[in-house]
PDB file of C-alpha atoms in Angstrom:
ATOM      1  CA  UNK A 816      34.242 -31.130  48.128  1.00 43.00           C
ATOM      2  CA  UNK A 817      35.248 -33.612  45.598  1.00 43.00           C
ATOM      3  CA  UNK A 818      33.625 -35.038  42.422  1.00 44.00           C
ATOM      4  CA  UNK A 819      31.500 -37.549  43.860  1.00 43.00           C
ATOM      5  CA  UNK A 820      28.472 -34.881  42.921  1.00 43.00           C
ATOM      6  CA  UNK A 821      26.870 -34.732  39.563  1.00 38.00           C
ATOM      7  CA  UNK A 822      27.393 -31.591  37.715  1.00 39.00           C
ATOM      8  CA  UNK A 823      24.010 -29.586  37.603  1.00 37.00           C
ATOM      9  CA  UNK A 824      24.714 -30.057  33.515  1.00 40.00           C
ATOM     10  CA  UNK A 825      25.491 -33.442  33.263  1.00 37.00           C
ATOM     11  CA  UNK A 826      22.236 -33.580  30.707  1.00 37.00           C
ATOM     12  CA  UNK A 827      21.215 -36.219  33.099  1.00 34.00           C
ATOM     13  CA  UNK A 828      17.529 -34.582  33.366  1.00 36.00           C
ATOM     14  CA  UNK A 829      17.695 -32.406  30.144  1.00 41.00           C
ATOM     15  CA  UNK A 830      15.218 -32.574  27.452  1.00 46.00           C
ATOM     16  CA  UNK A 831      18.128 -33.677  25.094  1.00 45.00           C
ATOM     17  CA  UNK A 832      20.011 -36.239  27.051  1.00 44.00           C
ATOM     18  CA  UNK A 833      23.797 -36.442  26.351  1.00 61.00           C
ATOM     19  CA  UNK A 834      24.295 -40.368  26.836  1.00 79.00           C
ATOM     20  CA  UNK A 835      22.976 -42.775  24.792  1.00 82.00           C
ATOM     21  CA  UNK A 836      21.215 -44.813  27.333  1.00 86.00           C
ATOM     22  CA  UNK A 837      19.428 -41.556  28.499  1.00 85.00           C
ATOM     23  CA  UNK A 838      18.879 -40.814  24.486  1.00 87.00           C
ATOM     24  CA  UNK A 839      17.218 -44.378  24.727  1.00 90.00           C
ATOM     25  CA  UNK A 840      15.003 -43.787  27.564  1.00 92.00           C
ATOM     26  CA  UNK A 841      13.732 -40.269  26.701  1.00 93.00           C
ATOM     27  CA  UNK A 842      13.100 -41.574  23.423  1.00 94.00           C
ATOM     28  CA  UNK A 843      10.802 -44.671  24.783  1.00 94.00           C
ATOM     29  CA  UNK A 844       9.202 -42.175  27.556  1.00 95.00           C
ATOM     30  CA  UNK A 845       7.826 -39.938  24.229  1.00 96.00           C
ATOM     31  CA  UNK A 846       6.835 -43.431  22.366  1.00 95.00           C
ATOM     32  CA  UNK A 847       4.731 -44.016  25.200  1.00 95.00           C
ATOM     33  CA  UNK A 848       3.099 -40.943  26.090  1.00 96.00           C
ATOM     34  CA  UNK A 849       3.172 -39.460  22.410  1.00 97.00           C
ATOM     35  CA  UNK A 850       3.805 -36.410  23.724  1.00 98.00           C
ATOM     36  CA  UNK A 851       7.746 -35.277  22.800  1.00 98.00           C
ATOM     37  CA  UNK A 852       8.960 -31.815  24.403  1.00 97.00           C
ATOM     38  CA  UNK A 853      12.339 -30.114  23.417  1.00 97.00           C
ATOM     39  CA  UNK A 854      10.955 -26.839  24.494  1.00 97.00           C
ATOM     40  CA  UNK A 855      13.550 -23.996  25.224  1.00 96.00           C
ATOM     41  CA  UNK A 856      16.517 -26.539  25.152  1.00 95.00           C
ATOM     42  CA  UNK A 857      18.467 -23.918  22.971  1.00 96.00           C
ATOM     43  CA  UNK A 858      18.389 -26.408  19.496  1.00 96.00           C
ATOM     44  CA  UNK A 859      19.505 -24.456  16.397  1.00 96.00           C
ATOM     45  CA  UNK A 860      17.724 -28.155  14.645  1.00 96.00           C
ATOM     46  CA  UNK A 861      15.526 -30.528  16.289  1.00 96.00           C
ATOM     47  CA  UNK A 862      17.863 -33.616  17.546  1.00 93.00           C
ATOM     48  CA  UNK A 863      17.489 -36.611  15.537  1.00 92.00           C
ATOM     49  CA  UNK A 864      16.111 -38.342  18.619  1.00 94.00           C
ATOM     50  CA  UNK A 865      12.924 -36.983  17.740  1.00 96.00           C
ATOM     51  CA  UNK A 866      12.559 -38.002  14.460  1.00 95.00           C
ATOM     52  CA  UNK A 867      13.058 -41.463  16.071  1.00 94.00           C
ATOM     53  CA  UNK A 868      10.016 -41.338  18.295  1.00 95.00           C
ATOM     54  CA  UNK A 869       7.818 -39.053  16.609  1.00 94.00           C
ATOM     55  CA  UNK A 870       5.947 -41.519  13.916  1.00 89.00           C
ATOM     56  CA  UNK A 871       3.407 -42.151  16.214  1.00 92.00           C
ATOM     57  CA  UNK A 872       3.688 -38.843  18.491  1.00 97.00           C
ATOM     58  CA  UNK A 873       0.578 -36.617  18.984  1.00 98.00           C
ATOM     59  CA  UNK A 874       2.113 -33.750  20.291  1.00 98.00           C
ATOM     60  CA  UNK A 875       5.451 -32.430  19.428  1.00 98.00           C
ATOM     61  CA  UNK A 876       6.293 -28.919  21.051  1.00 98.00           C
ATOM     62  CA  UNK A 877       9.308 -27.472  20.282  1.00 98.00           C
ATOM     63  CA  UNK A 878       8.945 -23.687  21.319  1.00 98.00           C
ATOM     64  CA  UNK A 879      11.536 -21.510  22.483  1.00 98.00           C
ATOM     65  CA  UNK A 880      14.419 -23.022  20.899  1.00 98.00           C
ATOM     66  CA  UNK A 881      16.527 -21.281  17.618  1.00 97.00           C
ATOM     67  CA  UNK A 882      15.330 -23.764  14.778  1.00 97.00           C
ATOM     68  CA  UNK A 883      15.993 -21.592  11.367  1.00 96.00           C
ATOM     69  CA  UNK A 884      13.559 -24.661   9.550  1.00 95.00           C
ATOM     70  CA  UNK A 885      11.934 -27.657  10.165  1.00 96.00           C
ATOM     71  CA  UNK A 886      12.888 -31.296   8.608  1.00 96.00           C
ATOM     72  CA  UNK A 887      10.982 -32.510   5.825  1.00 96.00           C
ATOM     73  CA  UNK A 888      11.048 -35.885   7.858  1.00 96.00           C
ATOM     74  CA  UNK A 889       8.293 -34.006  10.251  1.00 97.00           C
ATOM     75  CA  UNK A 890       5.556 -34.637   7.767  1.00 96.00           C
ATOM     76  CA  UNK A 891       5.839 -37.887   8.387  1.00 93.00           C
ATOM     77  CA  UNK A 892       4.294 -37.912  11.640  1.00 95.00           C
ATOM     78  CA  UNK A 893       0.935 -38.539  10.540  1.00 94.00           C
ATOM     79  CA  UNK A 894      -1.024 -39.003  13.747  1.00 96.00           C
ATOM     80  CA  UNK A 895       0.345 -35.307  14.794  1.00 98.00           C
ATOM     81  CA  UNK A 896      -2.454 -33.182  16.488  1.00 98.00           C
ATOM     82  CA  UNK A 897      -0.574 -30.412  17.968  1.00 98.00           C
ATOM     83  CA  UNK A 898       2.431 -29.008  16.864  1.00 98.00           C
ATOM     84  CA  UNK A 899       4.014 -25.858  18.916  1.00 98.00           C
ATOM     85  CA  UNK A 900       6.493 -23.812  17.251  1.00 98.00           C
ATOM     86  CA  UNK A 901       6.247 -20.582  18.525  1.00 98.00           C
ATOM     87  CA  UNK A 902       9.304 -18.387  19.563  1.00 98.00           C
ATOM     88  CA  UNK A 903      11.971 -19.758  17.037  1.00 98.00           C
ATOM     89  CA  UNK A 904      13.816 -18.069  14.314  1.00 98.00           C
ATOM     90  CA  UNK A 905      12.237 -19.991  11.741  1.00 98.00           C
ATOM     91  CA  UNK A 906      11.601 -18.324   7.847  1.00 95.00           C
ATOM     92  CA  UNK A 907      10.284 -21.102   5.896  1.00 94.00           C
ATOM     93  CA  UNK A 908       8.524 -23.970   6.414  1.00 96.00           C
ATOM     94  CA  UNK A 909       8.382 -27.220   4.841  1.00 95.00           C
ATOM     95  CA  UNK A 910       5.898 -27.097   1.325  1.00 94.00           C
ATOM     96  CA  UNK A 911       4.655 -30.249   2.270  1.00 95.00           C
ATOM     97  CA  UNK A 912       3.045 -29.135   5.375  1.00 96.00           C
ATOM     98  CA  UNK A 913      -0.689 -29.684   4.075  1.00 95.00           C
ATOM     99  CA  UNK A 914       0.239 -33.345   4.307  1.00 96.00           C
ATOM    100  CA  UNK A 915      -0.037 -33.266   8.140  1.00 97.00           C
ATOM    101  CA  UNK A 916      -3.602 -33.890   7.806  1.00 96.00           C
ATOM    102  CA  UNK A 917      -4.550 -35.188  11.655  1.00 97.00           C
ATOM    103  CA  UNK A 918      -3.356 -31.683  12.782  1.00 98.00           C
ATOM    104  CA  UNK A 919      -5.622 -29.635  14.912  1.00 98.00           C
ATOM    105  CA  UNK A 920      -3.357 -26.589  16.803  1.00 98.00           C
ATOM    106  CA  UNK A 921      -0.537 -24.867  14.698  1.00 98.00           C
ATOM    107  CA  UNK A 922       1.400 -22.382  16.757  1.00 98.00           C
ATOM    108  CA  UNK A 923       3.588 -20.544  14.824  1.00 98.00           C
ATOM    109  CA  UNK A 924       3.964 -17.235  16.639  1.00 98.00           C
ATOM    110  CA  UNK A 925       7.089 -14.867  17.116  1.00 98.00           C
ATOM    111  CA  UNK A 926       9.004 -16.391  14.306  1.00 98.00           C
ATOM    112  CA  UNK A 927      10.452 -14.788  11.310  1.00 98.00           C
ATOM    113  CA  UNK A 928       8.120 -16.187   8.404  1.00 98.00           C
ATOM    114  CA  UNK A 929       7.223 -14.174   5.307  1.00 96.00           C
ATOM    115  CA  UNK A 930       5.190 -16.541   3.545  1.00 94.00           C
ATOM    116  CA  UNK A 931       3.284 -19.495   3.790  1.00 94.00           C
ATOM    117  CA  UNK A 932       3.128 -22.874   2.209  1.00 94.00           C
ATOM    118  CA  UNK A 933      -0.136 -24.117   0.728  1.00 94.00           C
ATOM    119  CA  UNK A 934      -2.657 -24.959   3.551  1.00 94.00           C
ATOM    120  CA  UNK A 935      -5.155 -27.027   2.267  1.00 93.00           C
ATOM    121  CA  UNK A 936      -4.708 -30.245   3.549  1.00 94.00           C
ATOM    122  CA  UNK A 937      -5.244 -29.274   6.613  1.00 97.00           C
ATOM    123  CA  UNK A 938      -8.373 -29.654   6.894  1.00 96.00           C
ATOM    124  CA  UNK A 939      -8.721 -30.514  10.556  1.00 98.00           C
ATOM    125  CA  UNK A 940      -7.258 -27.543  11.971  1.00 98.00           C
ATOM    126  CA  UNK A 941      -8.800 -25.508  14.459  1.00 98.00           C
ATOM    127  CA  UNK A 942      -6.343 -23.258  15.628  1.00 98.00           C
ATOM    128  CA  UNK A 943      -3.555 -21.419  13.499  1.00 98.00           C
ATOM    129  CA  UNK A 944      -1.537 -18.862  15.376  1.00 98.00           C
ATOM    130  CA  UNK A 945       0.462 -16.565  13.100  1.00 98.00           C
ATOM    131  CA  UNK A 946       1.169 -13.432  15.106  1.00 98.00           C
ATOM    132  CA  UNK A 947       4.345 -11.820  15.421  1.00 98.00           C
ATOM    133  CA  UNK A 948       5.974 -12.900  12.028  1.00 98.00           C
ATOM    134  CA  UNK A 949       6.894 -10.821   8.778  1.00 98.00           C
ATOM    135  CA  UNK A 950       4.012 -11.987   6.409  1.00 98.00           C
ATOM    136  CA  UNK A 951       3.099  -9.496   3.521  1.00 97.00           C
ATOM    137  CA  UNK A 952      -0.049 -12.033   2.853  1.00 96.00           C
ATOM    138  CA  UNK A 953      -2.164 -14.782   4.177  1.00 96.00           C
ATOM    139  CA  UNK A 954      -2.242 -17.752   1.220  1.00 94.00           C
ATOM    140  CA  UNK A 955      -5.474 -18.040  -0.036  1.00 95.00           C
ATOM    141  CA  UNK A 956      -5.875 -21.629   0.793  1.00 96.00           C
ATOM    142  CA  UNK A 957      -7.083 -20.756   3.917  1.00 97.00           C
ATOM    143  CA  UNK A 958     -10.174 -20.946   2.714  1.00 97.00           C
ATOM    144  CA  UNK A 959      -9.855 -24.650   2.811  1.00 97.00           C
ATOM    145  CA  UNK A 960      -9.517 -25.090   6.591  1.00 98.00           C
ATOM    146  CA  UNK A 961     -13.293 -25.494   7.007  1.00 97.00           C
ATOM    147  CA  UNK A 962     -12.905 -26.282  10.999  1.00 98.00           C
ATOM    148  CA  UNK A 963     -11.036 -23.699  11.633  1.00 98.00           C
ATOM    149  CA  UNK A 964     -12.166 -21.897  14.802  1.00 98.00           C
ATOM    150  CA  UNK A 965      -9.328 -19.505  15.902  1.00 98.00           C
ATOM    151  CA  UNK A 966      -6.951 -17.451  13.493  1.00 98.00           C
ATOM    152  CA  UNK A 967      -4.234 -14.976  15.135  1.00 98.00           C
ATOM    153  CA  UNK A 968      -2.545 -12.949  12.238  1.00 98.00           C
ATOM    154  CA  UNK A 969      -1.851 -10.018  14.521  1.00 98.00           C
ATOM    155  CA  UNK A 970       1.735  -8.557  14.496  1.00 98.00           C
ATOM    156  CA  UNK A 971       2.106  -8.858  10.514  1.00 98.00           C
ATOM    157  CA  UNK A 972       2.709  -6.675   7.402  1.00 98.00           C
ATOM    158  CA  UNK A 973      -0.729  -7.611   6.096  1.00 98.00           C
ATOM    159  CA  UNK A 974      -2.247  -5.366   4.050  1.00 97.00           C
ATOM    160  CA  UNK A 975      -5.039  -7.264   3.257  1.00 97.00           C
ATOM    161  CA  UNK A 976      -6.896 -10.644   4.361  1.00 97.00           C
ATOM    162  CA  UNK A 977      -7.624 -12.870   1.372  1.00 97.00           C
ATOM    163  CA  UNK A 978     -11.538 -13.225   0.495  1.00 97.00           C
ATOM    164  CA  UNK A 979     -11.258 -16.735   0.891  1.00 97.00           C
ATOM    165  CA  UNK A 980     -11.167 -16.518   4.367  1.00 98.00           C
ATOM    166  CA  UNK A 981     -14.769 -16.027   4.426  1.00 97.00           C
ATOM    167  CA  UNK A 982     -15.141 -19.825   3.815  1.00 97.00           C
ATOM    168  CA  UNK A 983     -14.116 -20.732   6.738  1.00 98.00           C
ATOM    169  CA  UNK A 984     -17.369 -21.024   8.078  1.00 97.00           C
ATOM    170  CA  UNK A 985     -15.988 -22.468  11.816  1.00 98.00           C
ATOM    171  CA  UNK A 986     -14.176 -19.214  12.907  1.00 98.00           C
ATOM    172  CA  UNK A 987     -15.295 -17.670  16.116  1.00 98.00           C
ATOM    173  CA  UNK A 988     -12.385 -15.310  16.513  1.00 98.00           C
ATOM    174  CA  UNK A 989     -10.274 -13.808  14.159  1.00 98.00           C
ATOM    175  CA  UNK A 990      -7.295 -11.753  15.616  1.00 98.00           C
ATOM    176  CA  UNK A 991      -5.400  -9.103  12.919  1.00 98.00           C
ATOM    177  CA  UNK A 992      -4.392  -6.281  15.223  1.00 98.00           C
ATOM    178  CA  UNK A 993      -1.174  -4.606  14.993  1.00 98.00           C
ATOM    179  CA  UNK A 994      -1.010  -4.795  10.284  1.00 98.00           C
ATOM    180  CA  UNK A 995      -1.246  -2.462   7.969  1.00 98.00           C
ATOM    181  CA  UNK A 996      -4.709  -3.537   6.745  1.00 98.00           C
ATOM    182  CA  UNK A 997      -6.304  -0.760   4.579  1.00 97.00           C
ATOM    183  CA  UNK A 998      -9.666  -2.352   3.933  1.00 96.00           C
ATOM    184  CA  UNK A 999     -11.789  -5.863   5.571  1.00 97.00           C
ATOM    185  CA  UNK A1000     -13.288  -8.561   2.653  1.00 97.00           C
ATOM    186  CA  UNK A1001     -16.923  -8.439   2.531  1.00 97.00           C
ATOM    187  CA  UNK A1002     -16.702 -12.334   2.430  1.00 98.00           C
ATOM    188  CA  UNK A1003     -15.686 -12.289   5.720  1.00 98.00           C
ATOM    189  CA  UNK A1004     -19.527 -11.500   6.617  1.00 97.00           C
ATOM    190  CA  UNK A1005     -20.586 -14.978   5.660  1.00 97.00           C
ATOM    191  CA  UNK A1006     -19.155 -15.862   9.080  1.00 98.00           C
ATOM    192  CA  UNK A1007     -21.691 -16.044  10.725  1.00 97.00           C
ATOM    193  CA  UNK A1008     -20.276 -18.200  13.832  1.00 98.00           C
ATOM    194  CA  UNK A1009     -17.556 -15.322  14.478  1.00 98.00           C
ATOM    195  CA  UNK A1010     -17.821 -13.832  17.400  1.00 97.00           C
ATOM    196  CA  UNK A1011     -14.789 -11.949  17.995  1.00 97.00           C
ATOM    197  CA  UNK A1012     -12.770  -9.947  15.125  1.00 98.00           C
ATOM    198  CA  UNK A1013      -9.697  -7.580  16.861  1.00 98.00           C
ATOM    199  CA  UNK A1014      -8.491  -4.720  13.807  1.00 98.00           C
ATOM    200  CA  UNK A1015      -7.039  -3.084  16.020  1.00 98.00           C
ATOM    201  CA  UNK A1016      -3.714  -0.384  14.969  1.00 98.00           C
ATOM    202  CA  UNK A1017      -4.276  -0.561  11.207  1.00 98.00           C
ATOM    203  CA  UNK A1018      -4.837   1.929   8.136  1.00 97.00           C
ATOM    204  CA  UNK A1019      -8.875   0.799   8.049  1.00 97.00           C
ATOM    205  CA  UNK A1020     -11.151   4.007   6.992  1.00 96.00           C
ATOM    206  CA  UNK A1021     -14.166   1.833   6.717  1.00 95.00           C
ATOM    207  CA  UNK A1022     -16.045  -1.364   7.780  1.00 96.00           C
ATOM    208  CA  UNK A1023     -18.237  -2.991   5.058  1.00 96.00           C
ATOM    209  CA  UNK A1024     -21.617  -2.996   6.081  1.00 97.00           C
ATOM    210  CA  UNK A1025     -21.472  -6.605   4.785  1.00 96.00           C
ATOM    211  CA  UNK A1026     -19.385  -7.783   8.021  1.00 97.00           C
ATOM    212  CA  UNK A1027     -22.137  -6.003  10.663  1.00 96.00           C
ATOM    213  CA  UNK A1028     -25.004  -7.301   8.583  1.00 96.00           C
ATOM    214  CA  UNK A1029     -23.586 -11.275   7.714  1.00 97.00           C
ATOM    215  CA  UNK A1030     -21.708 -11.959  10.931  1.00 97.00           C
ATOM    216  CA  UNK A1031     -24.724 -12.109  13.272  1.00 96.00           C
ATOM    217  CA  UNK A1032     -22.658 -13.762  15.784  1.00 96.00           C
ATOM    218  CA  UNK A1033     -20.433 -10.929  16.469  1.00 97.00           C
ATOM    219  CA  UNK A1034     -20.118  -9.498  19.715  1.00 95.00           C
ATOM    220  CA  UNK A1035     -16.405  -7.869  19.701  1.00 96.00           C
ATOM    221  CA  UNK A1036     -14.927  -5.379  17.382  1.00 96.00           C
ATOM    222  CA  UNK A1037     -11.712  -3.639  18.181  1.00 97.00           C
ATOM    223  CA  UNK A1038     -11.234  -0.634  16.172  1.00 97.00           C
ATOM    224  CA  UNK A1039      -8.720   1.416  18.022  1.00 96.00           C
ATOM    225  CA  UNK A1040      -5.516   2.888  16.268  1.00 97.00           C
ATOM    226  CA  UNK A1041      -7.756   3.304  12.339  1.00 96.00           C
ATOM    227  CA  UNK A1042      -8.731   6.133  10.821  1.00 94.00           C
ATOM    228  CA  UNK A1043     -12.434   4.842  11.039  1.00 92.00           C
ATOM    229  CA  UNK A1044     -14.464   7.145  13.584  1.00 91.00           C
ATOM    230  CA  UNK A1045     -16.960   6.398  16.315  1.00 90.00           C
ATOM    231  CA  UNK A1046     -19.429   8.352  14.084  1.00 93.00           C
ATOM    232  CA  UNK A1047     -18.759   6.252  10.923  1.00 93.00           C
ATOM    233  CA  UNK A1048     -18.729   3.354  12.485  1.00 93.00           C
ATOM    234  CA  UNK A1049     -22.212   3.843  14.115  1.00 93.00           C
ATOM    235  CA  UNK A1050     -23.727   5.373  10.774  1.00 94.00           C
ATOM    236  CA  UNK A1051     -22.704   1.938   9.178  1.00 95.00           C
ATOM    237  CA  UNK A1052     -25.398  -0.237   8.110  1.00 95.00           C
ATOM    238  CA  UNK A1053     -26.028  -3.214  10.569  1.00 93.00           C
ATOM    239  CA  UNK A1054     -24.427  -1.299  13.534  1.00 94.00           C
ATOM    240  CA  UNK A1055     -27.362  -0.983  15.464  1.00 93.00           C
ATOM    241  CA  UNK A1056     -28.135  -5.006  15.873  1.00 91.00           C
ATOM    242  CA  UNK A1057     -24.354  -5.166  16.709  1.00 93.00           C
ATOM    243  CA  UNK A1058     -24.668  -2.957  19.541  1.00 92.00           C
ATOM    244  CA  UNK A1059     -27.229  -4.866  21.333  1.00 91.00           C
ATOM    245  CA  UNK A1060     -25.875  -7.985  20.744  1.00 90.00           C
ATOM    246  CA  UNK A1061     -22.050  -6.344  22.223  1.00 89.00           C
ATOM    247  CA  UNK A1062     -24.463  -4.493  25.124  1.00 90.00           C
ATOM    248  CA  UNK A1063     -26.528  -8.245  25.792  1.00 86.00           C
ATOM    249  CA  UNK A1064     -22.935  -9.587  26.709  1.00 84.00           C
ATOM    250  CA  UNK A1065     -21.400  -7.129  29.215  1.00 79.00           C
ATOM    251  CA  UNK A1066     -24.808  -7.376  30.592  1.00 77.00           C
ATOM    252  CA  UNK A1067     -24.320 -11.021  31.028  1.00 79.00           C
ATOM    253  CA  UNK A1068     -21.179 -10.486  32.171  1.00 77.00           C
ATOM    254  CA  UNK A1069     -22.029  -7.926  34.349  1.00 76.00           C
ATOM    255  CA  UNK A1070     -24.657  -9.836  35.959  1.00 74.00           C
ATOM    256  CA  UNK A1071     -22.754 -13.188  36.944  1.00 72.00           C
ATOM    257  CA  UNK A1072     -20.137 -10.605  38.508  1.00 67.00           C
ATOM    258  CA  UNK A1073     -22.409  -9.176  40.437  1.00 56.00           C
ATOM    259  CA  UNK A1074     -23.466 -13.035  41.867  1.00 52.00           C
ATOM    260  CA  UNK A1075     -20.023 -13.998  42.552  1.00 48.00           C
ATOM    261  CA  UNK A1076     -17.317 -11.359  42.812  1.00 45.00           C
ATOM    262  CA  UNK A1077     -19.890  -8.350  44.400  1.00 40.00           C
ATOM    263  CA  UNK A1078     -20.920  -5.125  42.260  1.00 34.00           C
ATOM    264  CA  UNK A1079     -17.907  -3.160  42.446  1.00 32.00           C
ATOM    265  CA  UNK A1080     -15.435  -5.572  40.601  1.00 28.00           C
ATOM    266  CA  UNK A1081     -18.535  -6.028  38.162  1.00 28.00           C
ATOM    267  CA  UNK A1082     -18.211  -2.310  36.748  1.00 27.00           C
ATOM    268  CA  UNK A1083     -13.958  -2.504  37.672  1.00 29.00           C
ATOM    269  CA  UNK A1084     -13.771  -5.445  34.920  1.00 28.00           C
ATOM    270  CA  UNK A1085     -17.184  -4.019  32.727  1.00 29.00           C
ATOM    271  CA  UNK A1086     -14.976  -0.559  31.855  1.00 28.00           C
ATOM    272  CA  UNK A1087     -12.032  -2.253  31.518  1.00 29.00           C
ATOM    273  CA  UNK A1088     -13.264  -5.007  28.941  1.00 28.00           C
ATOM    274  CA  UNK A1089     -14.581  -1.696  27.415  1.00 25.00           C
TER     275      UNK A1089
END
């Protein structure tokens, strides 16, 4: 049936086109949008067609691919906001990363990292996702991310979070399930925006009455898989206004559930958010 058709790889409509005119129009598409996507196109090192548009890009997402490192010549994109790197192979990243100073959303999940670079110029960022790497530690210049909101460590080796992260005064959920934390930083009670804190599957015995007391914001603590007991936890100083505060919300939630999904699927979704 003859070769008049296109092969379905021609790269015509790939995210890494193979001819140079297509090279030239993806290229002037991301310039244009700021937006440049190489996501799951299989890349064992981002093309250089990126580095060609991304000087003024805001996003660059390059998940899903087999990148070992990134570029130095990234931190030269210094209008970057977003930058998605989740489910690569990567181990390192570039020291200079803290010069990336416009960036607001890090992904860097379900890589193979066992350290981090110094953080603190990046003092915009509002969401760092770490989970599913091989880090032993957290560097303590997370302390300098003062608008950070969200931090997902979960799926480490961490054996401790670093006291500074109790300066990051922003965070509304922090997310460390799944480590081999043995004990929580009683800075991390001077958060008193956080609202959601996940320890789940770790070696924790105790939680410092500090963190019940300081973080009067908090509404969700996941202690399964510790060696901390319902009894403990409950005889811990500042338990008591936690538990009203964590009762006030399935309330509310209970309540609008009962206006728009009917009573049933209220106490269904109540026990399993339990």
């Amino acid at each position: 049936m003859g070769g008049c058709c296109s092969s379905p790889d021609d790269g015509r409509h790939s995210l890494t086109p193979r001819t140079k005119r297509d090279k030239e129009r993806q290229i002037k598409t991301w310039q244009a949008s700021g937006i440049i996507s190489v996501r799951s196109a299989g890349h064992k090192e981002l093309p250089e067609e990126v580095r060609t548009a991304l000087r003024n890009a805001r996003v660059l997402d390059a998940a899903g691919n087999n990148l070992q490192s990134i570029p130095d010549w990234v931190l030269e994109a210094s209008s970057l906001k977003r930058l998605l790197l989740q489910s690569n192979a990567l181990r390192h990243l570039p020291s200079g990363l803290s010069q990336l100073r416009s960036l607001r959303v890090l992904n860097l999940a379900n890589n193979a990292l066992t350290h981090l670079p110094d953080l603190q110029g990046l003092v915009l960022l509002q969401v760092l996702t770490l989970s599913q790497n091989h880090l032993e530690e957290v560097d303590p210049s997370i302390g300098c991310l003062t608008a950070l909101t969200q931090l997902d460590v979960s799926g480490n080796k961490l054996t401790r979070l670093p006291p500074t992260l109790g300066k990051c005064m922003a965070l509304t959920e922090v997310l460390a399930s799944d480590n081999r934390l043995v004990e929580v930083p009683i800075e991390l009670g001077r958060l008193q925006k956080l609202q959601t804190l996940n320890l789940e599957r770790n070696s924790l015995a105790v939680i410092p009455p500090a963190v019940l007391v300081g973080c009067t914001c908090l509404q969700t603590l996941l202690l399964q898989g510790n060696a901390l007991t319902s009894e403990q936890l409950a005889a811990t100083e500042g338990y008591a206004d936690y538990e009203q505060r964590r009762q006030r919300k399935y309330d509310k939630v209970l309540a609008t559930n009962v206006l728009t999904s009917g009573f049933t699927e209220a106490i269904d979704r109540d026990v399993a958010v339990t």
